[in-house]
XYZ file of C-alpha atoms in Angstrom:
408
model
C -39.352 115.604 63.520
C -37.581 113.748 60.847
C -38.336 110.254 59.655
C -35.812 107.897 61.196
C -32.661 106.619 59.296
C -30.794 103.559 60.090
C -26.928 103.478 60.318
C -25.452 103.601 56.854
C -23.287 100.510 57.694
C -26.253 98.131 58.037
C -26.398 97.821 54.159
C -23.771 97.307 51.534
C -22.835 100.679 49.976
C -24.824 101.451 46.748
C -22.389 103.367 44.520
C -22.066 103.712 40.803
C -18.843 102.553 39.222
C -15.947 105.065 38.604
C -17.736 107.726 40.602
C -20.690 108.210 38.202
C -23.001 109.053 41.163
C -20.796 112.230 41.679
C -19.654 113.064 38.204
C -22.456 112.304 35.691
C -21.421 111.481 32.350
C -22.189 113.882 29.232
C -24.577 114.471 27.765
C -26.995 114.680 30.667
C -27.952 117.475 32.863
C -31.376 119.099 32.898
C -32.349 117.921 29.341
C -32.062 114.405 30.576
C -33.919 115.140 33.633
C -36.711 116.481 31.526
C -36.648 113.384 29.367
C -36.983 111.072 32.405
C -39.792 113.283 33.828
C -41.628 112.970 30.429
C -41.160 109.267 30.560
C -42.665 109.173 34.074
C -45.553 111.359 32.688
C -46.223 108.953 30.016
C -46.190 105.899 32.441
C -48.433 107.763 34.975
C -50.807 109.046 32.389
C -51.162 105.651 30.815
C -51.723 103.984 34.179
C -54.619 106.306 35.259
C -56.005 107.162 31.841
C -58.952 104.551 32.424
C -60.151 106.771 35.261
C -61.609 109.245 32.880
C -62.629 106.682 30.332
C -63.988 104.041 32.741
C -67.662 104.262 31.733
C -66.878 104.407 28.061
C -64.716 101.238 28.266
C -67.305 99.473 30.306
C -70.042 100.391 27.899
C -68.172 99.412 24.837
C -67.612 95.866 26.201
C -70.831 95.668 28.159
C -69.072 95.237 31.521
C -69.811 96.800 34.879
C -67.898 99.875 36.292
C -66.387 97.519 38.791
C -65.220 95.109 36.184
C -63.805 97.885 34.071
C -61.975 98.947 37.133
C -59.725 95.922 36.401
C -57.907 98.162 34.082
C -56.611 99.999 37.054
C -56.170 96.803 39.296
C -54.013 94.849 36.925
C -51.246 97.341 36.375
C -50.785 97.995 39.955
C -50.645 94.368 40.817
C -48.075 93.668 38.120
C -46.039 96.709 38.883
C -45.778 95.567 42.527
C -44.508 92.339 41.511
C -42.243 93.528 38.616
C -40.498 96.198 40.686
C -38.279 93.956 42.949
C -38.118 91.191 40.322
C -37.008 93.430 37.380
C -34.618 95.701 39.554
C -32.949 92.429 40.902
C -32.880 90.701 37.582
C -31.356 93.712 35.660
C -29.022 94.951 38.353
C -25.963 94.787 36.225
C -27.469 96.477 33.084
C -27.048 99.985 31.973
C -29.961 101.908 33.342
C -30.342 104.063 30.316
C -30.865 100.834 28.215
C -33.450 99.734 30.671
C -35.443 103.031 30.525
C -35.492 102.802 26.595
C -36.725 99.139 26.818
C -39.666 100.080 29.234
C -40.793 103.126 27.245
C -40.647 100.915 24.039
C -42.836 98.408 25.739
C -45.286 101.091 26.870
C -45.657 102.285 23.166
C -46.685 98.622 22.426
C -49.100 98.459 25.245
C -50.875 101.617 24.231
C -51.001 100.610 20.683
C -52.461 97.298 21.696
C -55.329 99.063 23.805
C -56.013 101.394 20.983
C -56.670 98.512 18.516
C -58.396 96.098 21.034
C -61.462 94.483 19.703
C -62.247 92.692 22.955
C -61.929 93.359 26.710
C -59.347 90.550 27.080
C -56.890 92.467 24.676
C -57.352 95.547 26.907
C -56.474 93.646 29.965
C -53.415 92.093 28.158
C -52.251 95.739 27.376
C -52.670 96.730 31.022
C -50.423 93.751 32.160
C -47.770 95.232 29.861
C -48.356 98.595 31.504
C -47.830 96.969 34.980
C -44.436 95.616 33.971
C -43.427 99.084 32.634
C -44.543 100.876 35.733
C -42.682 98.586 38.004
C -39.407 98.617 35.978
C -39.391 102.316 34.853
C -40.354 103.773 38.305
C -37.737 101.817 40.072
C -34.833 102.731 37.823
C -36.019 106.334 37.018
C -37.230 107.520 40.389
C -33.669 107.906 41.886
C -31.671 108.994 39.020
C -31.671 112.776 39.459
C -28.311 112.646 41.329
C -26.658 110.858 38.471
C -27.833 113.394 35.841
C -27.149 116.763 37.450
C -24.542 118.084 39.929
C -25.197 117.306 43.602
C -26.483 120.768 44.688
C -29.250 120.494 41.955
C -30.177 116.885 42.845
C -33.127 117.873 45.042
C -34.736 120.442 42.529
C -34.126 117.589 39.729
C -35.934 115.059 41.900
C -38.850 117.555 42.474
C -39.009 117.986 38.589
C -39.148 114.223 38.027
C -41.856 113.794 40.569
C -43.909 116.759 39.424
C -44.623 114.474 36.334
C -47.007 112.451 38.738
C -49.487 115.265 39.328
C -49.003 116.511 35.744
C -50.272 113.250 34.427
C -53.490 114.172 36.205
C -53.674 117.772 35.368
C -52.814 117.126 31.603
C -52.964 113.413 30.851
C -56.130 112.353 32.015
C -58.262 115.346 31.277
C -56.922 115.550 27.758
C -57.303 111.781 27.374
C -60.967 112.079 28.612
C -61.516 115.008 26.161
C -60.027 112.948 23.337
C -62.098 109.879 24.354
C -65.352 111.939 24.519
C -64.787 113.413 21.104
C -63.143 110.439 19.229
C -63.599 107.463 21.236
C -61.539 105.975 24.122
C -59.284 103.946 21.727
C -58.086 107.185 20.204
C -57.071 108.394 23.682
C -54.729 105.302 23.980
C -53.516 105.871 20.427
C -52.594 109.412 21.430
C -50.716 108.068 24.382
C -48.794 105.791 22.123
C -47.564 108.741 20.191
C -46.821 110.835 23.262
C -44.770 107.916 24.737
C -42.873 107.611 21.454
C -41.921 111.255 21.722
C -40.706 110.771 25.262
C -38.658 107.712 24.131
C -36.878 109.804 21.363
C -35.974 112.618 23.695
C -34.712 109.968 26.359
C -32.412 108.350 23.654
C -31.056 111.690 22.645
C -30.422 113.347 25.981
C -29.743 110.578 28.683
C -26.144 109.454 28.908
C -24.980 105.881 29.474
C -25.676 105.037 33.192
C -23.667 102.034 34.105
C -25.339 100.015 36.973
C -23.849 100.491 40.399
C -23.843 97.759 43.044
C -26.764 95.677 42.008
C -29.818 95.600 44.423
C -30.097 92.007 45.697
C -32.874 90.446 47.583
C -30.758 90.487 50.850
C -30.610 94.358 50.488
C -34.333 94.580 50.285
C -34.853 92.181 53.073
C -32.483 94.145 55.357
C -34.084 97.454 54.574
C -37.486 96.023 55.456
C -36.217 95.265 58.928
C -35.911 98.929 59.702
C -38.561 100.597 61.697
C -38.618 103.624 59.320
C -39.198 101.439 56.344
C -42.007 99.531 58.013
C -43.568 102.945 58.956
C -43.201 104.198 55.334
C -44.916 101.008 53.994
C -47.835 101.327 56.470
C -48.456 105.038 55.861
C -48.213 104.493 51.967
C -50.370 101.623 51.953
C -53.171 103.255 53.964
C -53.225 106.538 52.165
C -52.804 105.205 48.577
C -55.658 102.563 49.362
C -57.794 105.338 50.395
C -57.202 107.594 47.479
C -57.319 105.115 44.670
C -60.325 103.107 46.249
C -62.191 106.514 45.784
C -60.510 108.282 42.905
C -60.739 105.369 40.513
C -64.550 105.741 40.490
C -64.741 109.523 40.702
C -66.163 109.760 37.123
C -69.086 107.646 37.877
C -69.674 109.641 41.060
C -69.544 112.925 39.354
C -71.991 111.638 36.648
C -74.391 109.911 38.975
C -74.409 112.228 42.136
C -73.233 115.653 40.885
C -74.952 115.276 37.565
C -71.957 116.341 35.611
C -71.820 115.873 31.884
C -68.552 114.972 30.141
C -67.254 118.500 29.783
C -67.806 119.162 33.442
C -66.021 115.881 34.418
C -63.123 116.921 32.149
C -62.881 120.266 34.001
C -63.209 118.687 37.363
C -60.259 116.338 36.694
C -58.209 119.216 35.165
C -58.754 121.199 38.381
C -57.836 118.176 40.452
C -54.481 117.744 38.643
C -53.692 121.339 38.695
C -54.032 121.419 42.428
C -51.954 118.237 42.493
C -48.993 120.032 41.068
C -49.218 122.802 43.613
C -49.519 120.142 46.347
C -46.539 118.314 44.990
C -44.122 121.260 45.198
C -45.610 122.419 48.652
C -45.295 118.840 50.007
C -41.767 118.621 48.705
C -40.744 121.650 50.431
C -42.373 120.737 53.746
C -41.288 117.168 53.970
C -37.694 118.240 54.092
C -38.442 120.200 57.333
C -41.171 118.268 58.752
C -41.790 114.959 57.151
C -44.326 113.576 59.714
C -46.413 116.836 59.535
C -46.239 116.901 55.763
C -47.500 113.256 55.514
C -50.078 113.644 58.148
C -51.296 116.940 56.874
C -51.690 115.591 53.280
C -53.687 112.607 54.540
C -55.948 114.734 56.809
C -56.837 117.108 53.957
C -57.512 114.152 51.632
C -59.775 112.479 54.116
C -61.757 115.546 54.828
C -62.284 116.226 51.100
C -63.131 112.627 50.202
C -65.558 112.212 53.115
C -67.279 115.407 52.369
C -68.098 114.583 48.703
C -70.781 112.064 49.427
C -72.636 114.578 51.640
C -72.056 117.774 49.587
C -71.434 116.267 46.239
C -74.909 117.255 44.848
C -74.697 120.770 46.185
C -73.928 123.226 43.204
C -70.244 124.170 43.013
C -69.209 121.957 46.114
C -67.761 118.975 44.163
C -65.240 121.059 42.098
C -63.982 122.907 45.276
C -63.647 119.620 47.235
C -61.741 118.051 44.167
C -59.371 120.822 44.366
C -58.623 120.246 48.042
C -58.357 116.487 47.366
C -56.066 117.090 44.455
C -53.762 119.417 46.317
C -53.464 116.878 49.213
C -52.812 113.935 47.053
C -50.159 115.789 45.076
C -48.005 115.787 48.317
C -48.484 112.139 48.924
C -45.906 110.551 46.311
C -43.206 112.969 47.265
C -43.736 112.476 50.984
C -43.801 108.672 50.554
C -40.709 108.478 48.479
C -38.686 110.889 51.008
C -39.797 108.619 53.973
C -38.440 105.561 52.072
C -35.248 107.512 51.031
C -34.575 108.545 54.681
C -35.209 105.172 55.905
C -32.787 103.475 53.414
C -30.227 106.261 52.593
C -27.472 103.858 51.908
C -29.347 101.901 49.112
C -31.257 104.525 47.079
C -32.547 102.146 44.335
C -33.740 99.674 47.052
C -35.712 102.575 48.429
C -37.179 103.273 45.017
C -38.081 99.612 44.763
C -39.838 99.484 48.139
C -41.582 102.762 47.307
C -42.756 101.519 43.844
C -43.862 98.105 45.160
C -45.917 99.457 48.025
C -47.462 102.309 45.950
C -48.413 100.003 42.967
C -49.620 97.050 44.998
C -51.967 99.497 46.851
C -53.253 101.119 43.694
C -54.240 97.732 42.451
C -56.046 96.822 45.846
C -57.652 100.206 46.148
C -59.130 99.900 42.612
C -60.371 96.365 43.423
C -61.938 97.382 46.848
C -63.423 100.360 45.473
C -64.953 98.521 42.582
C -66.637 95.972 44.945
C -68.069 98.990 46.798
C -69.320 100.417 43.642
C -70.812 97.226 42.257
C -72.274 96.262 45.597
C -73.684 99.760 46.666
C -72.664 102.989 44.791
C -69.835 105.302 43.831
C -70.512 107.198 47.188
C -69.834 104.081 49.124
C -66.414 103.834 47.604
C -65.603 107.461 48.546
C -66.693 106.764 52.165
C -64.555 103.797 52.303
C -61.623 105.525 50.694
C -61.973 108.624 53.115
C -62.141 106.375 56.208
C -59.076 104.572 55.219
C -57.239 107.953 54.940
C -58.238 108.755 58.438
C -56.631 105.517 59.622
C -53.315 106.640 57.945
C -53.437 109.950 59.880
C -53.963 108.151 63.054
C -51.112 105.820 62.281
C -48.797 108.745 61.559
C -49.789 110.341 64.888
C -49.237 107.124 66.752
C -45.627 106.863 65.079
C -44.848 110.412 66.369
C -45.893 109.461 69.897
C -43.779 106.321 69.742
C -40.752 108.331 68.608
C -41.117 110.823 71.308
C -41.196 108.112 74.053
C -37.895 106.461 72.704
């Protein structure tokens, strides 16, 4: 059963001027798709990099793991606010120019973290990261149809979204490895260099992308009235809340419960991300045929793995296997969520991207905050139990939505 769509006449048509949505300017094509994907890789990696460095950052500034978790909370919160505000405010600006601006701001944010002498400076850098996430994601997530011919747009979108788990499979483990060897500031410095490289490639390969009909507040409000949009919001909030409430504190869990040292933690995060890439492509293939089954299946696998970790995390070999299952399940989540929003708002793709970004990022922030309270009040295992339980609620919500559709 497919996610519901509303009649296309209920929102203003969202087209690029002079047919640019159908005939992308040159240069462009696949090199431009890769450039956008690398930009998202830099954004995602920067956002979640503190997960692997949480204890090091907290130890350096003598703050608790929960307080160090603010490095995850702030970007998500700011991104949720920035996504609609930036998109509406810059609706008439060339989209390429906006991508360049946000990547330049990300270079500055990473450099600020790398040179921070106090925890306050780190938090300021994370505020800048939040603005970048909200702006870059909202503009970049739906650009594939403007960069490659129509028949290739689906594959190009999958390539762009594969940057999300790639940030886990490469960015976080490598950042953790660099942090363990040379200090966490060096990891952020390396990300500044990586982001600069993505910026250069984007400038060279991405063509001018004149703005289409601007996404105004009325368009977003109308989209939110649709049943499919509200369902996508509910499912996304529950699964992302469960995931990040647990995953933000997976490093303390592996250290305290599993007894893993820094090299083992890095390998576990590497395995998580590798499984996430596979899950992303599997979820992308399944969601086109059975969106409800794909989203519910990802949530069920995630819940099972996360809830099993506090029970089996101390058993030799169990934690890495469960992290593989968890990674594969979560890899499917962003693409499933984005497709639900896109199907619910097919006539305003940038509005769909804004709603996707806002719901995703706000819940990352909330998940890190709630998980941090569980860690400081109880233990890392408590954060995992809370996260897994929330994922179960998401599965039940999807099942309930399916029954409601069947009765209509």
